[in-house]
mmCIF file of C-alpha atoms in Angstrom:
data_model
loop_
_atom_site.group_PDB
_atom_site.id
_atom_site.type_symbol
_atom_site.label_atom_id
_atom_site.label_comp_id
_atom_site.label_asym_id
_atom_site.label_seq_id
_atom_site.Cartn_x
_atom_site.Cartn_y
_atom_site.Cartn_z
ATOM 1 C CA MET A 5 -41.415 -63.229 17.558
ATOM 2 C CA LYS A 6 -43.530 -60.167 17.575
ATOM 3 C CA ILE A 7 -43.537 -58.076 14.383
ATOM 4 C CA PRO A 8 -42.284 -54.817 16.000
ATOM 5 C CA GLN A 9 -39.333 -56.696 17.489
ATOM 6 C CA TYR A 10 -38.567 -58.297 14.107
ATOM 7 C CA ILE A 11 -38.624 -54.936 12.358
ATOM 8 C CA GLY A 12 -36.287 -53.508 14.988
ATOM 9 C CA LEU A 13 -33.794 -56.311 14.472
ATOM 10 C CA VAL A 14 -33.861 -55.774 10.708
ATOM 11 C CA LEU A 15 -33.193 -52.026 11.108
ATOM 12 C CA LEU A 16 -30.360 -52.714 13.545
ATOM 13 C CA ALA A 17 -28.778 -55.191 11.157
ATOM 14 C CA GLY A 18 -29.025 -52.588 8.390
ATOM 15 C CA LEU A 19 -27.278 -50.006 10.522
ATOM 16 C CA VAL A 20 -24.480 -52.422 11.362
ATOM 17 C CA THR A 21 -24.070 -53.297 7.673
ATOM 18 C CA ASN A 22 -24.028 -49.635 6.608
ATOM 19 C CA SER A 23 -21.515 -48.747 9.305
ATOM 20 C CA CYS A 24 -19.059 -51.174 7.744
ATOM 21 C CA GLN A 25 -19.309 -49.570 4.313
ATOM 22 C CA LYS A 26 -16.480 -47.193 3.166
ATOM 23 C CA VAL A 27 -17.272 -43.492 3.612
ATOM 24 C CA THR A 28 -17.644 -41.633 0.306
ATOM 25 C CA PRO A 29 -14.697 -39.254 -0.352
ATOM 26 C CA GLY A 30 -15.209 -35.477 -0.108
ATOM 27 C CA TYR A 31 -16.560 -33.105 -2.725
ATOM 28 C CA LEU A 32 -14.403 -31.197 -5.221
ATOM 29 C CA SER A 33 -16.436 -28.702 -7.222
ATOM 30 C CA GLN A 34 -16.084 -28.235 -10.962
ATOM 31 C CA GLN A 35 -16.891 -24.527 -10.421
ATOM 32 C CA ILE A 36 -13.880 -23.367 -8.406
ATOM 33 C CA ARG A 37 -13.313 -19.782 -9.524
ATOM 34 C CA TYR A 38 -11.800 -16.351 -8.861
ATOM 35 C CA THR A 39 -14.600 -13.879 -8.218
ATOM 36 C CA ASP A 40 -12.555 -10.753 -9.026
ATOM 37 C CA ASN A 41 -11.750 -11.828 -12.565
ATOM 38 C CA PRO A 42 -9.804 -10.311 -14.226
ATOM 39 C CA ILE A 43 -7.754 -9.162 -11.241
ATOM 40 C CA GLN A 44 -6.433 -5.608 -11.689
ATOM 41 C CA ILE A 45 -2.787 -5.196 -10.653
ATOM 42 C CA ALA A 46 -1.027 -1.818 -10.718
ATOM 43 C CA ARG A 47 2.579 -2.393 -11.769
ATOM 44 C CA GLY A 48 5.212 -1.738 -9.127
ATOM 45 C CA ILE A 49 2.773 -1.761 -6.203
ATOM 46 C CA VAL A 50 2.622 -4.623 -3.705
ATOM 47 C CA THR A 51 -0.817 -6.222 -4.064
ATOM 48 C CA GLU A 52 -2.403 -9.274 -2.433
ATOM 49 C CA THR A 53 -5.406 -10.748 -4.251
ATOM 50 C CA ASN A 54 -8.512 -12.389 -2.841
ATOM 51 C CA PRO A 55 -8.460 -16.164 -2.275
ATOM 52 C CA VAL A 56 -10.125 -18.570 -4.665
ATOM 53 C CA ASP A 57 -13.832 -19.400 -4.215
ATOM 54 C CA ALA A 58 -13.843 -23.175 -3.637
ATOM 55 C CA ASP A 59 -17.619 -23.436 -4.246
ATOM 56 C CA GLY A 60 -18.251 -25.665 -1.241
ATOM 57 C CA SER A 61 -15.414 -28.102 -1.902
ATOM 58 C CA SER A 62 -14.466 -30.228 1.096
ATOM 59 C CA ALA A 63 -11.639 -28.694 3.086
ATOM 60 C CA PRO A 64 -8.721 -28.767 3.128
ATOM 61 C CA VAL A 65 -8.080 -27.895 -0.510
ATOM 62 C CA THR A 66 -4.580 -27.211 -1.800
ATOM 63 C CA TYR A 67 -3.819 -25.367 -5.018
ATOM 64 C CA GLU A 68 -1.017 -25.522 -7.553
ATOM 65 C CA LEU A 69 -0.357 -22.872 -10.165
ATOM 66 C CA LEU A 70 0.273 -24.788 -13.384
ATOM 67 C CA ASP A 71 0.936 -22.065 -15.935
ATOM 68 C CA VAL A 72 0.633 -18.352 -16.668
ATOM 69 C CA ARG A 73 0.260 -17.299 -20.305
ATOM 70 C CA ASP A 74 0.162 -14.030 -22.195
ATOM 71 C CA SER A 75 -3.511 -13.736 -23.144
ATOM 72 C CA ALA A 76 -2.659 -11.984 -26.407
ATOM 73 C CA THR A 77 -0.340 -14.735 -27.690
ATOM 74 C CA GLY A 78 -1.373 -17.776 -25.664
ATOM 75 C CA LYS A 79 2.298 -18.452 -24.939
ATOM 76 C CA HIS A 80 3.954 -19.123 -21.589
ATOM 77 C CA ALA A 81 4.611 -15.756 -19.879
ATOM 78 C CA ASP A 82 8.373 -15.864 -19.446
ATOM 79 C CA ALA A 83 8.384 -12.268 -18.153
ATOM 80 C CA ILE A 84 6.139 -13.212 -15.223
ATOM 81 C CA TYR A 85 8.502 -15.963 -14.110
ATOM 82 C CA ALA A 86 11.721 -13.992 -14.681
ATOM 83 C CA ASN A 87 13.779 -13.391 -11.540
ATOM 84 C CA HIS A 88 14.342 -9.889 -10.163
ATOM 85 C CA GLN A 89 15.999 -8.719 -6.971
ATOM 86 C CA ARG A 90 13.745 -7.690 -4.104
ATOM 87 C CA TYR A 91 13.725 -7.796 -0.324
ATOM 88 C CA VAL A 92 11.742 -10.343 1.674
ATOM 89 C CA PHE A 93 11.222 -10.375 5.425
ATOM 90 C CA ILE A 94 12.769 -13.378 7.171
ATOM 91 C CA SER A 95 11.313 -12.624 10.609
ATOM 92 C CA GLN A 96 8.677 -10.406 12.170
ATOM 93 C CA PHE A 97 9.031 -6.735 11.225
ATOM 94 C CA ASP A 98 7.707 -4.117 13.628
ATOM 95 C CA PRO A 99 8.039 -0.612 12.137
ATOM 96 C CA ALA A 100 7.628 0.933 15.576
ATOM 97 C CA ILE A 101 10.691 -0.937 16.858
ATOM 98 C CA ASP A 102 12.815 -1.773 13.810
ATOM 99 C CA SER A 103 13.481 1.877 13.064
ATOM 100 C CA THR A 104 17.157 1.790 12.101
ATOM 101 C CA ILE A 105 18.858 0.403 8.997
ATOM 102 C CA GLU A 106 20.686 -2.168 11.135
ATOM 103 C CA LEU A 107 17.467 -3.455 12.708
ATOM 104 C CA LEU A 108 15.641 -3.422 9.388
ATOM 105 C CA ASN A 109 18.386 -5.399 7.664
ATOM 106 C CA SER A 110 18.341 -7.953 10.477
ATOM 107 C CA VAL A 111 14.781 -8.969 9.544
ATOM 108 C CA ARG A 112 15.037 -8.896 5.740
ATOM 109 C CA LYS A 113 17.194 -10.308 2.979
ATOM 110 C CA LEU A 114 17.721 -9.730 -0.718
ATOM 111 C CA VAL A 115 16.416 -12.482 -3.004
ATOM 112 C CA ASN A 116 16.330 -13.035 -6.756
ATOM 113 C CA GLU A 117 12.844 -14.366 -7.460
ATOM 114 C CA PRO A 118 9.781 -13.884 -9.711
ATOM 115 C CA CYS A 119 7.516 -10.894 -9.195
ATOM 116 C CA PHE A 120 4.831 -12.935 -7.434
ATOM 117 C CA ASP A 121 4.091 -15.642 -4.891
ATOM 118 C CA PHE A 122 1.194 -18.107 -5.116
ATOM 119 C CA ASN A 123 -0.419 -19.329 -1.885
ATOM 120 C CA VAL A 124 -1.027 -23.079 -2.095
ATOM 121 C CA HIS A 125 -3.570 -22.948 0.745
ATOM 122 C CA THR A 126 -5.779 -20.123 -0.544
ATOM 123 C CA GLY A 127 -5.010 -19.821 -4.249
ATOM 124 C CA ALA A 128 -4.271 -16.114 -3.765
ATOM 125 C CA PHE A 129 -1.447 -14.219 -5.439
ATOM 126 C CA THR A 130 0.907 -11.685 -3.903
ATOM 127 C CA PHE A 131 2.447 -9.365 -6.481
ATOM 128 C CA TYR A 132 5.561 -7.392 -5.575
ATOM 129 C CA SER A 133 7.071 -4.099 -6.682
ATOM 130 C CA THR A 134 9.164 -5.945 -9.285
ATOM 131 C CA THR A 135 6.069 -6.158 -11.499
ATOM 132 C CA ASP A 136 7.333 -2.814 -12.802
ATOM 133 C CA SER A 137 9.697 -4.918 -14.960
ATOM 134 C CA VAL A 138 6.865 -6.973 -16.493
ATOM 135 C CA PRO A 139 5.139 -5.908 -19.743
ATOM 136 C CA LEU A 140 1.680 -4.414 -19.501
ATOM 137 C CA GLY A 141 -1.176 -6.657 -20.557
ATOM 138 C CA THR A 142 -3.524 -9.424 -19.514
ATOM 139 C CA TYR A 143 -2.335 -12.856 -18.404
ATOM 140 C CA THR A 144 -4.302 -16.106 -18.122
ATOM 141 C CA TYR A 145 -3.501 -18.886 -15.677
ATOM 142 C CA ASP A 146 -4.362 -22.527 -14.914
ATOM 143 C CA VAL A 147 -4.718 -24.007 -11.435
ATOM 144 C CA LYS A 148 -4.926 -27.548 -10.058
ATOM 145 C CA ALA A 149 -6.969 -28.149 -6.886
ATOM 146 C CA THR A 150 -6.572 -31.211 -4.678
ATOM 147 C CA ASN A 151 -8.522 -32.517 -1.700
ATOM 148 C CA GLU A 152 -9.474 -35.928 -0.273
ATOM 149 C CA SER A 153 -11.529 -36.798 -3.351
ATOM 150 C CA GLY A 154 -8.634 -36.285 -5.752
ATOM 151 C CA SER A 155 -7.438 -33.534 -8.088
ATOM 152 C CA ARG A 156 -8.956 -31.434 -10.825
ATOM 153 C CA ILE A 157 -7.361 -29.053 -13.324
ATOM 154 C CA TYR A 158 -9.058 -25.714 -14.024
ATOM 155 C CA LYS A 159 -7.904 -24.453 -17.378
ATOM 156 C CA ASP A 160 -8.100 -20.665 -17.913
ATOM 157 C CA VAL A 161 -9.571 -20.317 -14.423
ATOM 158 C CA GLY A 162 -8.590 -16.664 -14.100
ATOM 159 C CA ARG A 163 -6.847 -13.653 -15.544
ATOM 160 C CA PHE A 164 -4.959 -10.680 -14.186
ATOM 161 C CA THR A 165 -4.234 -7.410 -15.920
ATOM 162 C CA LEU A 166 -1.102 -5.360 -15.273
ATOM 163 C CA TYR A 167 -1.618 -1.637 -15.771
ATOM 164 C CA ASP A 168 0.268 1.541 -14.934
ATOM 165 C CA GLY A 169 -1.376 3.321 -12.006
ATOM 166 C CA LEU A 170 -0.250 6.397 -10.125
ATOM 167 C CA PRO A 171 2.777 5.624 -7.948
ATOM 168 C CA TYR A 172 1.374 7.858 -5.209
ATOM 169 C CA GLU A 173 -1.843 8.894 -3.479
ATOM 170 C CA ASN A 174 -2.644 12.590 -3.115
ATOM 171 C CA ASP A 175 -5.254 13.086 -0.401
ATOM 172 C CA GLY A 176 -5.162 16.869 -0.572
ATOM 173 C CA ALA A 177 -4.284 19.740 1.713
ATOM 174 C CA ALA A 178 -5.876 22.412 3.890
ATOM 175 C CA CYS A 179 -4.681 25.504 5.727
ATOM 176 C CA ALA A 180 -5.872 27.439 8.768
ATOM 177 C CA TRP A 181 -4.849 30.611 10.559
ATOM 178 C CA PHE A 182 -4.515 30.806 14.340
ATOM 179 C CA GLN A 183 -4.333 33.998 16.358
ATOM 180 C CA ASP A 184 -1.219 34.007 18.524
ATOM 181 C CA GLY A 185 -1.806 32.960 22.122
ATOM 182 C CA THR A 186 -5.433 31.916 21.503
ATOM 183 C CA THR A 187 -7.468 29.066 20.012
ATOM 184 C CA THR A 188 -9.207 31.467 17.641
ATOM 185 C CA SER A 189 -8.817 30.197 14.096
ATOM 186 C CA GLY A 190 -10.265 30.208 10.606
ATOM 187 C CA ASP A 191 -9.634 28.854 7.125
ATOM 188 C CA ILE A 192 -7.239 30.171 4.515
ATOM 189 C CA ALA A 193 -7.676 29.267 0.852
ATOM 190 C CA THR A 194 -7.077 25.573 0.078
ATOM 191 C CA PRO A 195 -3.427 24.832 -0.749
ATOM 192 C CA GLN A 196 -2.419 23.006 -3.895
ATOM 193 C CA MET A 197 -0.340 19.870 -3.370
ATOM 194 C CA LYS A 198 1.652 18.733 -6.390
ATOM 195 C CA ILE A 199 3.486 15.396 -6.403
ATOM 196 C CA GLU A 200 6.088 14.750 -9.086
ATOM 197 C CA ARG A 201 8.067 11.562 -9.562
ATOM 198 C CA LEU A 202 11.397 12.956 -10.703
ATOM 199 C CA SER A 203 13.052 9.568 -11.149
ATOM 200 C CA THR A 204 12.422 5.856 -10.631
ATOM 201 C CA ASN A 205 15.797 5.637 -8.893
ATOM 202 C CA GLY A 206 16.326 5.709 -5.149
ATOM 203 C CA TYR A 207 13.898 6.123 -2.249
ATOM 204 C CA ARG A 208 13.696 9.849 -1.578
ATOM 205 C CA VAL A 209 10.974 12.430 -1.068
ATOM 206 C CA ILE A 210 11.662 16.176 -1.170
ATOM 207 C CA LEU A 211 9.102 18.362 0.610
ATOM 208 C CA LYS A 212 8.820 22.026 -0.339
ATOM 209 C CA VAL A 213 6.367 24.584 1.096
ATOM 210 C CA GLU A 214 5.984 27.778 -0.940
ATOM 211 C CA ASP A 215 3.925 30.961 -0.847
ATOM 212 C CA GLN A 216 1.458 32.217 -3.441
ATOM 213 C CA ASN A 217 4.326 33.616 -5.543
ATOM 214 C CA GLY A 218 6.236 30.315 -5.608
ATOM 215 C CA THR A 219 8.822 31.492 -3.078
ATOM 216 C CA PRO A 220 9.844 28.596 -0.821
ATOM 217 C CA PHE A 221 9.875 28.985 2.930
ATOM 218 C CA LYS A 222 13.247 28.143 4.492
ATOM 219 C CA PRO A 223 13.189 25.150 6.834
ATOM 220 C CA SER A 224 16.877 25.768 7.563
ATOM 221 C CA ASN A 225 15.745 29.035 9.188
ATOM 222 C CA ASN A 226 12.829 27.375 11.042
ATOM 223 C CA GLU A 227 10.344 29.260 8.867
ATOM 224 C CA TYR A 228 7.906 26.418 9.323
ATOM 225 C CA ILE A 229 7.916 24.573 12.595
ATOM 226 C CA GLU A 230 6.400 21.454 14.067
ATOM 227 C CA ARG A 231 3.196 21.560 16.078
ATOM 228 C CA GLY A 232 3.793 19.659 19.289
ATOM 229 C CA ASP A 233 0.507 17.757 19.296
ATOM 230 C CA ARG A 234 0.544 16.881 15.593
ATOM 231 C CA SER A 235 2.528 14.653 13.241
ATOM 232 C CA SER A 236 5.224 16.285 11.125
ATOM 233 C CA PHE A 237 7.340 15.065 8.233
ATOM 234 C CA ARG A 238 9.920 13.954 10.808
ATOM 235 C CA THR A 239 7.333 11.629 12.387
ATOM 236 C CA PHE A 240 7.492 9.419 9.306
ATOM 237 C CA ALA A 241 11.274 9.482 8.773
ATOM 238 C CA ARG A 242 11.871 6.055 10.268
ATOM 239 C CA PHE A 243 15.320 5.021 9.050
ATOM 240 C CA HIS A 244 17.213 8.212 8.203
ATOM 241 C CA PRO A 245 17.163 11.690 9.760
ATOM 242 C CA LEU A 246 15.666 14.494 7.699
ATOM 243 C CA THR A 247 18.025 16.579 5.611
ATOM 244 C CA VAL A 248 17.274 20.290 6.017
ATOM 245 C CA THR A 249 18.083 22.800 3.258
ATOM 246 C CA ASP A 250 17.187 26.412 2.482
ATOM 247 C CA THR A 251 14.310 25.295 0.259
ATOM 248 C CA ALA A 252 13.173 21.835 1.356
ATOM 249 C CA LEU A 253 13.071 18.974 3.810
ATOM 250 C CA ILE A 254 14.424 15.708 2.395
ATOM 251 C CA CYS A 255 13.593 12.227 3.646
ATOM 252 C CA ASP A 256 15.319 9.063 2.429
ATOM 253 C CA PHE A 257 13.011 6.129 3.034
ATOM 254 C CA GLU A 258 13.546 2.384 2.757
ATOM 255 C CA LEU A 259 10.124 0.808 2.451
ATOM 256 C CA THR A 260 6.935 1.398 0.521
ATOM 257 C CA PRO A 261 4.341 2.512 1.051
ATOM 258 C CA PHE A 262 5.699 5.714 2.554
ATOM 259 C CA PRO A 263 4.744 6.656 5.213
ATOM 260 C CA ILE A 264 4.762 3.074 6.403
ATOM 261 C CA ILE A 265 3.204 3.820 9.798
ATOM 262 C CA GLN A 266 0.506 6.211 10.939
ATOM 263 C CA GLY A 267 0.989 9.030 13.378
ATOM 264 C CA ALA A 268 -1.558 10.289 15.897
ATOM 265 C CA GLN A 269 -3.515 11.876 13.038
ATOM 266 C CA GLY A 270 -3.070 9.107 10.501
ATOM 267 C CA TYR A 271 -0.739 10.034 7.654
ATOM 268 C CA THR A 272 -1.443 13.765 7.805
ATOM 269 C CA ILE A 273 1.508 16.168 8.161
ATOM 270 C CA TYR A 274 1.092 19.458 10.051
ATOM 271 C CA TYR A 275 3.246 22.589 10.153
ATOM 272 C CA ARG A 276 3.020 26.130 11.513
ATOM 273 C CA ILE A 277 4.475 29.221 9.841
ATOM 274 C CA PRO A 278 4.763 32.014 12.441
ATOM 275 C CA GLY A 279 3.161 35.377 11.779
ATOM 276 C CA ASN A 280 6.526 37.121 11.634
ATOM 277 C CA ILE A 281 7.447 34.964 8.615
ATOM 278 C CA ALA A 282 4.241 34.963 6.562
ATOM 279 C CA ARG A 283 1.776 37.690 5.701
ATOM 280 C CA ILE A 284 -1.829 36.682 5.073
ATOM 281 C CA ASP A 285 -3.810 38.606 2.451
ATOM 282 C CA PRO A 286 -6.239 41.278 3.779
ATOM 283 C CA GLY A 287 -9.771 40.248 4.573
ATOM 284 C CA ILE A 288 -8.997 36.713 5.715
ATOM 285 C CA THR A 289 -8.156 37.303 9.386
ATOM 286 C CA PRO A 290 -10.170 39.535 11.756
ATOM 287 C CA ALA A 291 -7.406 42.143 11.811
ATOM 288 C CA GLY A 292 -4.628 43.001 9.425
ATOM 289 C CA THR A 293 -1.849 42.452 11.945
ATOM 290 C CA ARG A 294 1.058 39.993 11.923
ATOM 291 C CA THR A 295 -0.256 38.109 14.938
ATOM 292 C CA TYR A 296 -1.694 35.220 12.953
ATOM 293 C CA SER A 297 0.197 32.017 12.096
ATOM 294 C CA VAL A 298 -0.311 29.971 8.922
ATOM 295 C CA ASN A 299 -0.984 26.284 9.538
ATOM 296 C CA PRO A 300 -0.882 24.000 6.485
ATOM 297 C CA ARG A 301 -1.730 20.313 6.687
ATOM 298 C CA PHE A 302 -1.565 17.704 3.940
ATOM 299 C CA THR A 303 -1.690 13.962 3.365
ATOM 300 C CA PHE A 304 0.044 11.787 0.788
ATOM 301 C CA ARG A 305 1.432 8.276 0.383
ATOM 302 C CA LEU A 306 4.015 6.919 -2.025
ATOM 303 C CA TRP A 307 3.371 3.420 -3.361
ATOM 304 C CA GLN A 308 6.604 2.887 -5.287
ATOM 305 C CA GLY A 309 10.250 3.703 -4.874
ATOM 306 C CA GLY A 310 11.837 6.619 -6.701
ATOM 307 C CA THR A 311 12.665 10.274 -6.134
ATOM 308 C CA TYR A 312 9.648 12.497 -5.523
ATOM 309 C CA LEU A 313 9.088 16.211 -5.172
ATOM 310 C CA VAL A 314 6.056 17.181 -3.064
ATOM 311 C CA THR A 315 5.235 20.888 -3.340
ATOM 312 C CA ILE A 316 2.697 22.604 -1.082
ATOM 313 C CA HIS A 317 1.590 25.887 -2.678
ATOM 314 C CA LEU A 318 -0.126 28.263 -0.238
ATOM 315 C CA PRO A 319 -2.496 30.810 -1.825
ATOM 316 C CA LYS A 320 -3.303 34.048 0.015
ATOM 317 C CA VAL A 321 0.006 33.802 1.889
ATOM 318 C CA THR A 322 3.256 35.670 1.198
ATOM 319 C CA ARG A 323 6.680 34.950 2.663
ATOM 320 C CA ASP A 324 7.654 38.260 4.274
ATOM 321 C CA PRO A 325 9.979 37.878 7.282
ATOM 322 C CA ILE A 326 10.053 40.820 9.677
#
């Protein structure tokens, strides 16, 4: 037998032998971790965290939350696991279609569960609005990971901190004048938008637009009107019609955040106050006539339920119907 042929037969025999050996199980890292640690969670606001970093562990990996403890005491966090009532969706929710209470209730149900869910496939948490019933502080948790190579427990693998954040987002306001019958326009002084949470009860927002003296314009008298090509407060009133009073527009909402959907201009609300209702201070418009409308716009979102008062204060503008 020639030597090259002999060597080839030896290599082939080795390959056959190796192919019969059991394949080594997958890899499960000792360094599985949460990169955003500690995770910051604003109480009362729905928050989904980032998934765990599996550090190259062989997929699929499943995760089990073993315990959550109060970091200050080291004791099991009973408050985290306590049940509270909240809604969960039981089928697909489309805010553009499910725009009545009847349709909304057909895709959700009331449950009595802890303030969080833990995703066994990603290791991520989802915290719900019922965290507003959980004490402030930092909590430590343990996780078990399992894949084809077995299981490993990660003690004190991560922490999350519950803190009180603002229950709303104030993105500011602006105001422009337009000359009647033209596209000629300019800026009026920047309005002040004040958001007050009057109560933690209910799901209501009260919108008031007032002049520089604090006098409210009367929506019941159409003293500020919608602009046909722009979103208005009514655009975002999905489940209940607006209530119109002499001093405010009132919207009862059902879901947070509010607004839950965007309009053509995002979440911005636009209105127009006709020139026969509002007088603009001298020196702002080209002429001192009442042929200029006042056009405020403003953007806000509410992250938690409650009763809110949103006040738009317009400087350089006086309510003066003629």
